[in-house]
Coordinates of C-alpha atoms and ligand atoms in Angstrom, one line a residue:
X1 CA 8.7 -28.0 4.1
X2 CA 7.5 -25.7 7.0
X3 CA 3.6 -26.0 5.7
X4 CA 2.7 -22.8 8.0
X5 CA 5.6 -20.5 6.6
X6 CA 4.8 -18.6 3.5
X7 CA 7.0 -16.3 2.3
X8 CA 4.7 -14.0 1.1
X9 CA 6.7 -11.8 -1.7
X10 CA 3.6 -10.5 -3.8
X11 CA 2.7 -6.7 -4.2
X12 CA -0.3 -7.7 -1.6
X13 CA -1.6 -9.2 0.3
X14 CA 1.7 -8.4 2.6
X15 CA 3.1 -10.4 5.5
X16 CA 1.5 -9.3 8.4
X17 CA 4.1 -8.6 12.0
X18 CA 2.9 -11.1 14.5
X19 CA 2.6 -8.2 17.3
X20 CA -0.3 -6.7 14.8
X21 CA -1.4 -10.1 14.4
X22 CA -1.9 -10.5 18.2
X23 CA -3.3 -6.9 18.5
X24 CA -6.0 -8.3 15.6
X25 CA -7.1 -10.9 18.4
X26 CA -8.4 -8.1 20.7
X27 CA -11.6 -8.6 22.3
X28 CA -14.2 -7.3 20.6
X29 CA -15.9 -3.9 21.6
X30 CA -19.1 -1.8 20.8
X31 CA -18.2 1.1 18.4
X32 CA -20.3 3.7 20.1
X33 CA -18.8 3.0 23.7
X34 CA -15.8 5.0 24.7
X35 CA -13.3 2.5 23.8
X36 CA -13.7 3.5 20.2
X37 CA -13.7 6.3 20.6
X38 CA -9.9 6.5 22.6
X39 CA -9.2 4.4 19.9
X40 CA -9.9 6.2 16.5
X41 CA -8.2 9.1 18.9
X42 CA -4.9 7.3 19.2
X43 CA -5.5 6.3 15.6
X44 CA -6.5 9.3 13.2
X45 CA -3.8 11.7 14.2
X46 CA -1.3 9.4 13.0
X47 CA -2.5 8.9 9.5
X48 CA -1.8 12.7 8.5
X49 CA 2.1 12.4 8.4
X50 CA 1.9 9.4 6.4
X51 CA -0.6 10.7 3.8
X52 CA 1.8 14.3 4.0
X53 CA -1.9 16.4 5.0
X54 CA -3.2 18.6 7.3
X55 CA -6.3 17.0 6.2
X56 CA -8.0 14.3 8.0
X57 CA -7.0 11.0 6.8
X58 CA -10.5 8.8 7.0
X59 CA -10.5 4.4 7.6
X60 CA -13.4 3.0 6.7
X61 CA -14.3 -1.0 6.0
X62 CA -14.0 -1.9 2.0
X63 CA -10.8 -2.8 -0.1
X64 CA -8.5 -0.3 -1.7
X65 CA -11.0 -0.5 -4.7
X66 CA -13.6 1.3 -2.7
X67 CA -11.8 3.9 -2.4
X68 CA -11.1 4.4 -6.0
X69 CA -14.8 4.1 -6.2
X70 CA -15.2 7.0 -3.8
X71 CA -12.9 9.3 -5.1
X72 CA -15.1 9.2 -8.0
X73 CA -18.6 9.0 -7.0
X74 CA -17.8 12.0 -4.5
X75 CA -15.0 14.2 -7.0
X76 CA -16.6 13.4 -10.0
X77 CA -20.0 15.5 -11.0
X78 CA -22.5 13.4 -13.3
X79 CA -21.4 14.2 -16.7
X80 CA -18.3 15.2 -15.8
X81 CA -14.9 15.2 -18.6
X82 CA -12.2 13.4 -16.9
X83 CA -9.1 12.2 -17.7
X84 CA -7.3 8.9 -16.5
X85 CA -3.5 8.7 -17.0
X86 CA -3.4 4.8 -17.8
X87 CA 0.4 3.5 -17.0
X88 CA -0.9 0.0 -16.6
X89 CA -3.6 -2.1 -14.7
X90 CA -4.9 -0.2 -12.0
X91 CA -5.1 3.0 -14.0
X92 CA -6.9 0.9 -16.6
X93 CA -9.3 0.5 -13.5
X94 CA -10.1 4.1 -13.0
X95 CA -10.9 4.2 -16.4
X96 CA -13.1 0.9 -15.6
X97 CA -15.0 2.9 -12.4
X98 CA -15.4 5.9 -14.5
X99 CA -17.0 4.7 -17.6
X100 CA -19.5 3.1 -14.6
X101 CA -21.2 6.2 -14.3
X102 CA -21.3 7.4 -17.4
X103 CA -18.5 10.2 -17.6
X104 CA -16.7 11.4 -20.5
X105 CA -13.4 9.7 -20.0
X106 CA -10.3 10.5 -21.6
X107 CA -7.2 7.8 -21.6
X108 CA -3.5 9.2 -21.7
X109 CA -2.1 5.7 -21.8
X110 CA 1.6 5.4 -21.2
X111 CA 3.6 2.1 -22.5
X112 CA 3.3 -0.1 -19.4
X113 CA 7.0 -0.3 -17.7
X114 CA 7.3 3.4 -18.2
X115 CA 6.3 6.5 -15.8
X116 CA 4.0 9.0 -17.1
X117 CA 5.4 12.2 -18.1
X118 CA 4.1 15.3 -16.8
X119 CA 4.9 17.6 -19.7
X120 CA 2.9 15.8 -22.0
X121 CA 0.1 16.4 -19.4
X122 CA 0.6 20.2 -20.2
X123 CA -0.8 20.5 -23.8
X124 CA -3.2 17.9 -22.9
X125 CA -4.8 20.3 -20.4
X126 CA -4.6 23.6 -22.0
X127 CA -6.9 21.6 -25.3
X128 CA -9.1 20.2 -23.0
X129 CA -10.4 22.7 -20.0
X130 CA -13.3 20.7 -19.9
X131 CA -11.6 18.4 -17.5
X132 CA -12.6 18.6 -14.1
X133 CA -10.5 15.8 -12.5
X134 CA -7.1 14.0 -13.2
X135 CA -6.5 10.5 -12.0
X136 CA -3.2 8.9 -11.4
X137 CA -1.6 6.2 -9.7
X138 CA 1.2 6.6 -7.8
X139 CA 2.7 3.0 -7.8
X140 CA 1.5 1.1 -10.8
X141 CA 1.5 -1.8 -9.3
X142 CA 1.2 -3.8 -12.4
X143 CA 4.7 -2.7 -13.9
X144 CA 6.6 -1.8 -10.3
X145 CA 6.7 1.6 -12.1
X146 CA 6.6 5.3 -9.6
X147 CA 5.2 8.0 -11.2
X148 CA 6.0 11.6 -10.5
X149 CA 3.2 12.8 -8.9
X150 CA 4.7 16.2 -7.3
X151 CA 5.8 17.1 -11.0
X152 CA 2.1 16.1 -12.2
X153 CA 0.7 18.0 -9.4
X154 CA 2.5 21.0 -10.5
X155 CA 1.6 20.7 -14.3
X156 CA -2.2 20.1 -13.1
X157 CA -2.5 23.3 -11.4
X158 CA -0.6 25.2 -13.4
X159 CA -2.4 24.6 -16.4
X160 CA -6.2 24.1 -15.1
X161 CA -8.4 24.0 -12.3
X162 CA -8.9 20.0 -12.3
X163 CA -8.5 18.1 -9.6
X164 CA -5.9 15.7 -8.7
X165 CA -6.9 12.3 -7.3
X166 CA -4.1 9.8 -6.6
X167 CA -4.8 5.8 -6.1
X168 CA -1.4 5.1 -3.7
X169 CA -2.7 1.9 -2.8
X170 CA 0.8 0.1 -3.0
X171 CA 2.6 2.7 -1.8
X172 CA 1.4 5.3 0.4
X173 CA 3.2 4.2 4.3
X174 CA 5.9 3.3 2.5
X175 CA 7.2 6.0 0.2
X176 CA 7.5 9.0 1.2
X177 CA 3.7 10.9 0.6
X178 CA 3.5 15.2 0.9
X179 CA -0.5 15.5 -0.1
X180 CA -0.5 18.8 0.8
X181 CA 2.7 19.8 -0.8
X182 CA 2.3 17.8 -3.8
X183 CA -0.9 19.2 -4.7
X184 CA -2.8 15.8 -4.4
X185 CA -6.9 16.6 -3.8
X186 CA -7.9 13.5 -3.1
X187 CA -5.6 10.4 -1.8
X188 CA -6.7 6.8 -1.9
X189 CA -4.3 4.1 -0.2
X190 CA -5.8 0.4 1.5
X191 CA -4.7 -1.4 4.4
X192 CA -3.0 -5.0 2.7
X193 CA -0.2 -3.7 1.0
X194 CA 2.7 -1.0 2.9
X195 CA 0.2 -0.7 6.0
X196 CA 1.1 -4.3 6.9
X197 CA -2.3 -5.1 7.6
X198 CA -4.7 -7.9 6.3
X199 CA -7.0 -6.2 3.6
X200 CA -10.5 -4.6 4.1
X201 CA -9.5 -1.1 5.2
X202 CA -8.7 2.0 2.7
X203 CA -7.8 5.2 3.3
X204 CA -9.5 8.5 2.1
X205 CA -8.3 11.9 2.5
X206 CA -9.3 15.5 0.4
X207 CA -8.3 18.9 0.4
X208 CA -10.4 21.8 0.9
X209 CA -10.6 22.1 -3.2
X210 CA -11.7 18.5 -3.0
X211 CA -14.0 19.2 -0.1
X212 CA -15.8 22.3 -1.9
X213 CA -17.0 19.6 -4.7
X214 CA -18.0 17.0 -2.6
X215 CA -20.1 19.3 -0.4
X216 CA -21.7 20.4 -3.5
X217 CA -21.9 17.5 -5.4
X218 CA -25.6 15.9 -6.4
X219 CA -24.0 12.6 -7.1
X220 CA -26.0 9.8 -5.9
X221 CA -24.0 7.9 -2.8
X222 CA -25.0 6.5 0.4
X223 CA -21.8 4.1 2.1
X224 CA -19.5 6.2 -0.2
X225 CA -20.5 9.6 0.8
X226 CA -17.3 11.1 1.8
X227 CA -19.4 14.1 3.8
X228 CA -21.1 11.3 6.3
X229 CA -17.8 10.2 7.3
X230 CA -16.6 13.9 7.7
X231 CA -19.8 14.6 10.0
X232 CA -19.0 11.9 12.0
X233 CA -15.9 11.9 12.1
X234 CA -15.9 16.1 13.7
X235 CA -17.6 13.3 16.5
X236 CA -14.7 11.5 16.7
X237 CA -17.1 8.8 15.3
X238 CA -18.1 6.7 12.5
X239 CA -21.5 6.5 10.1
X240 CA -21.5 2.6 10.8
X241 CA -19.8 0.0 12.1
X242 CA -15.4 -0.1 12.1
X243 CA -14.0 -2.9 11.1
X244 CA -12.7 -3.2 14.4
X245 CA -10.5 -5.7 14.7
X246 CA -8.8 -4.1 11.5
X247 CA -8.6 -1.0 13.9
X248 CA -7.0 -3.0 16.5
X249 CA -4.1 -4.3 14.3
X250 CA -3.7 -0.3 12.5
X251 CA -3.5 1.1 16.3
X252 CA -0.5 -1.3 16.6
X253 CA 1.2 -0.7 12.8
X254 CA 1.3 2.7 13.8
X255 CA 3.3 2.1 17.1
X256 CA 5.8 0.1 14.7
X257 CA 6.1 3.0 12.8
X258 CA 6.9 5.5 15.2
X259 CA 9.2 3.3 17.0
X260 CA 11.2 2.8 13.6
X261 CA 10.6 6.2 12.7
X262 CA 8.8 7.2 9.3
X263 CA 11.7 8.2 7.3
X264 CA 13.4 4.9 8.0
X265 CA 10.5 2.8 6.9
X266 CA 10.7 4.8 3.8
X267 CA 14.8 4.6 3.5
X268 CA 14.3 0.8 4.0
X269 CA 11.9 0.9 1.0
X270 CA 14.2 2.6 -1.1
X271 CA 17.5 0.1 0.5
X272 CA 15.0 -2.9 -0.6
X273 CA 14.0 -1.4 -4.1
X274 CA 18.2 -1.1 -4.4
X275 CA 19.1 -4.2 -3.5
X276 CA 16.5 -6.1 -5.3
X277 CA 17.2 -4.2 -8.8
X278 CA 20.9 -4.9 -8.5
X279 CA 20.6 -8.8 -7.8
X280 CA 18.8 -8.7 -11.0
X281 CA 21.3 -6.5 -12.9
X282 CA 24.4 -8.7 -11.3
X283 CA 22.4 -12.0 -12.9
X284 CA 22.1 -9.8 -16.0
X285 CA 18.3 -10.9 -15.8
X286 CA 16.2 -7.5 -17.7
X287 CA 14.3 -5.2 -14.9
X288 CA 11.0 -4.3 -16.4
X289 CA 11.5 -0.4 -15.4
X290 CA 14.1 2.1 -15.3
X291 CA 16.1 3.1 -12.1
X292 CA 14.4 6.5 -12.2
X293 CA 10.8 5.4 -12.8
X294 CA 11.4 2.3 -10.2
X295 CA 9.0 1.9 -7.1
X296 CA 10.4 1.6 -3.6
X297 CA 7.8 -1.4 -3.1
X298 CA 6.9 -3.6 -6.0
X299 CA 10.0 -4.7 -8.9
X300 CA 9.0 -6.3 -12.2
X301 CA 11.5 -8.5 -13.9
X302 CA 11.0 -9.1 -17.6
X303 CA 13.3 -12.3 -18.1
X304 CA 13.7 -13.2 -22.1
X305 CA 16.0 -17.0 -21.8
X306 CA 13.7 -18.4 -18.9
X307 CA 9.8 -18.7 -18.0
X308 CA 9.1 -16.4 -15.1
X309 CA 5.9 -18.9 -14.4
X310 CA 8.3 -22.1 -14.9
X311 CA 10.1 -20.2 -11.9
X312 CA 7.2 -19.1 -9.9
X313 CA 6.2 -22.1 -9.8
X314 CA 9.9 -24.0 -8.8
X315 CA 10.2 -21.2 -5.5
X316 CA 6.3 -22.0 -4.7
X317 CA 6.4 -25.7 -4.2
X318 CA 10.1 -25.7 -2.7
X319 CA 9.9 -22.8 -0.2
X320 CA 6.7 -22.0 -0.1
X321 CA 7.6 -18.3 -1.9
X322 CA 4.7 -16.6 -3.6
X323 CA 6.4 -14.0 -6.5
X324 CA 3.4 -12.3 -8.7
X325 CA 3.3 -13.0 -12.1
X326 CA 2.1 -10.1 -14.8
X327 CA -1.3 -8.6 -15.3
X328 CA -3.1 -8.2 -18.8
X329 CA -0.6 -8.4 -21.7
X330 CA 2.4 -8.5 -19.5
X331 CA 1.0 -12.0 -18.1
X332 CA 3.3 -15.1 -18.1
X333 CA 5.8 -12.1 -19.7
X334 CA 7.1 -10.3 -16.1
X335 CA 7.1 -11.4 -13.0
X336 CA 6.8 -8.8 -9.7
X337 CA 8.5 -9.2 -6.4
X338 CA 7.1 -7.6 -3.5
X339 CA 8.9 -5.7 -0.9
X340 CA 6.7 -3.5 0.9
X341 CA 5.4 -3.2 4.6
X342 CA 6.6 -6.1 6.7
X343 CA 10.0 -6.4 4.8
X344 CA 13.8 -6.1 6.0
X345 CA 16.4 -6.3 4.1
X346 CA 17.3 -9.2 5.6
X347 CA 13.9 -10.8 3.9
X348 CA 15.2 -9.5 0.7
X349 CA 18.3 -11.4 1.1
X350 CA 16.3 -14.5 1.7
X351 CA 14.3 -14.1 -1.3
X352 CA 17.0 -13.2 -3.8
X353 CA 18.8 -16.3 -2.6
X354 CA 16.1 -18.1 -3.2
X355 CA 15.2 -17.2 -6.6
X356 CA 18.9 -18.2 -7.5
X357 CA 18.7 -21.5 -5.9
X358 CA 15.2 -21.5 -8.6
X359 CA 16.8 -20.5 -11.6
X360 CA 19.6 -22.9 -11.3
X361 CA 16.8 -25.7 -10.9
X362 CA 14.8 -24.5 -13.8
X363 CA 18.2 -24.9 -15.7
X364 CA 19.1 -20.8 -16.2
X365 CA 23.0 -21.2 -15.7
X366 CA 23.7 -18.3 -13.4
X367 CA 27.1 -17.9 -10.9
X368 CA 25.2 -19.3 -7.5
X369 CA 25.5 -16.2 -4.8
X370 CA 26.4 -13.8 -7.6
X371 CA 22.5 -11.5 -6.9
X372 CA 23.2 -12.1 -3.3
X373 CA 26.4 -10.2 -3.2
X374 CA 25.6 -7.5 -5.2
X375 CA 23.0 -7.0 -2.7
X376 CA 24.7 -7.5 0.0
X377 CA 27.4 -4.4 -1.5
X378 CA 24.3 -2.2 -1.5
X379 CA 23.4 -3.0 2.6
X380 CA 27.0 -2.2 3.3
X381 CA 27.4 0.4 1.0
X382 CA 24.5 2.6 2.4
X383 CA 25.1 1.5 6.4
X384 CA 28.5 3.0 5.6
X385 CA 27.0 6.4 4.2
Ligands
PLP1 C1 -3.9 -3.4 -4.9 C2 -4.2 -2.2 -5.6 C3 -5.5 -1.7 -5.8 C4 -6.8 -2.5 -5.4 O1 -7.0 -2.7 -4.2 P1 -8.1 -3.8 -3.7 O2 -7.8 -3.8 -2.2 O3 -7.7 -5.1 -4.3 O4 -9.4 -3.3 -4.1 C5 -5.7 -0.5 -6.4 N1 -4.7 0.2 -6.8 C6 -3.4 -0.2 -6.7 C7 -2.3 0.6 -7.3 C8 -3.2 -1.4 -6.1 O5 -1.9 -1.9 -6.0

């Protein structure tokens, strides 16, 4: 085996393309000098059509959790009534950050596999105007599942004055985003998952709603105060010290995007979600989710005549090929493929083949080739289109 290839098909960390790899290895500069500067100015522009704002889109050092954190320390007044729409792990962990300061937390919690939906949202709302701010995630990550936030938006601020905030760690840069449109006050995404990049970067942006609470806000923050980065950042600056290097490799994701074009990288999510759910369906192997609640970046397969660790385990030691296993309840009961950021479809080809070749060795009789080619119908079908 090829020690130094990993085929790295996880919901992050994702693969990272050499060229941003290379770009990572840039020598190091001082972050007041006026390299920084032309840098966060090739840089922050960029970020707005992928997060859908007008608003500025803010990087700053910490993991996609941070940001979560932020949302809430800086959204979220002490003694605040929020609510948390729980559709598996990661909105469990809202719930987790919230109950960290002491707010009054309410739980919707959806069965995990299935998308929340918004009209149950409605009557929540109007018997509790107490809330202040919603939290969602956009891709559960846990359950591969893609919840309707423009439908949620539109039930939120129909029926209240909450707030929206939106953890689209997994999929933000890869499915298509429209903050602005959507109704989204605050957006959370980090840099290890469709951003391509290694992980210690998220990604913060508010509306003006948003912005009108945080200014006010008596909150106690000092690393997390969203309104030091916004001072600075007027500066075309930062409070402290960029994770530079991080920088370096985001200045060169972005020229990849451009040069493919942001639709396409959000077509080639949705061509790699396809083709991965109808391998699956071809080996008649059970998807976790539904077609219409399935993310563009993240599938869950819920297998019931084989062990999805048994399997994990095959693909790791014979290609090197990391698939996630479940979270919580769903552990050693799903497991995920990843197919976001630095994935082609000619990756997902390489990874469906694979998992055949595994399931044959962990004795699941399937038809060798028979996920491949229903794949492969779904590449030809849309080049056709
Ligand atoms: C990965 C992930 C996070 C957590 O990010 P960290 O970088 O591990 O802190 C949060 N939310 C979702 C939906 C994720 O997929």
């Amino acid at each position: 085996m090829l020690t130094d290839q990993h085929l790295l098909r996880i919901p992050g960390p994702s693969p990272i393309p050499p060229s941003v790899q290379q770009a990572m290895n840039g020598t190091m500069i001082g972050h007041r000098g006026k390299e920084t500067k032309e840098l966060l100015q090739r840089i922050l522009p960029r970020l707005k059509p992928i997060f859908g704002t007008k608003q500025d889109v803010i990087p700053i050092a910490g993991s996609g959790t941070a940001g979560l954190e932020m949302a809430v320390t800086n959204a979220v007044r002490p003694g605040d009534h929020v609510l948390v729409i729980v559709t598996g792990a990661f909105g469990d962990r809202f719930t987790k950050i919230c109950n960290a300061y002491d707010l009054h937390v309410n739980r919707i919690d959806v069965p995990w596999g299935e998308a929340i939906d918004p009209s149950y949202i409605e009557s929540y709302l109007q018997e509790h105007p107490e809330i202040s701010v919603v939290f969602a995630t956009f891709c559960e990550t846990s359950t591969g599942v893609l919840n309707p936030i423009p439908s949620l938006g539109k039930v939120i601020h129909q029926n209240s004055n909450a707030l929206l905030v939106v953890d689209g760690v997994s999929c933000v840069a890869g499915v298509e985003t429209k903050m602005d449109d959507w109704g989204i006050d605050i957006l959370i995404t980090g840099s290890q998952k469709a951003f391509m990049l290694p992980a210690g970067l998220m990604f913060i942006s508010a509306s003006d709603r948003a912005w009108e609470v945080i200014e006010n806000n008596p909150h106690h923050r000092f690393y997390l105060d969203m309104r030091t980065y916004k001072k600075s950042l007027a500066d075309i600056s930062t409070p402290f010290t960029p994770a530079l290097s991080l920088l370096f490799g985001l200045d060169q994701v972005l020229n990849l995007i451009d040069q493919e074009g942001l639709n396409n990288v959000f077509k080639r999510h949705l061509l790699l979600r396809d083709m991965t759910r109808a391998a699956f369906k071809a080996l008649d192997i059970p998807l976790l989710t539904t077609d219409e609640a399935a993310s563009p970046t993240v599938t869950a397969v819920q297998p019931t005549d084989f062990d999805s660790e048994e399997l994990r385990q095959i693909l790791k030691s014979q290609f090197n090929l990391s698939l996630a296993g479940g979270q919580q309840h769903l552990k050693g009961n799903i497991f995920r493929v990843g197919h976001m950021g630095y994935c082609s479809p000619a990756d997902a080809l390489q990874t469906i083949s694979l998992i055949e070749i595994g399931l044959q060795l962990i004795g699941k009789n399937i038809e060798l080739g028979k996920g491949t080619a229903a794949a492969q119908q779904i590449y030809i079908q849309q080049e056709v289109k």
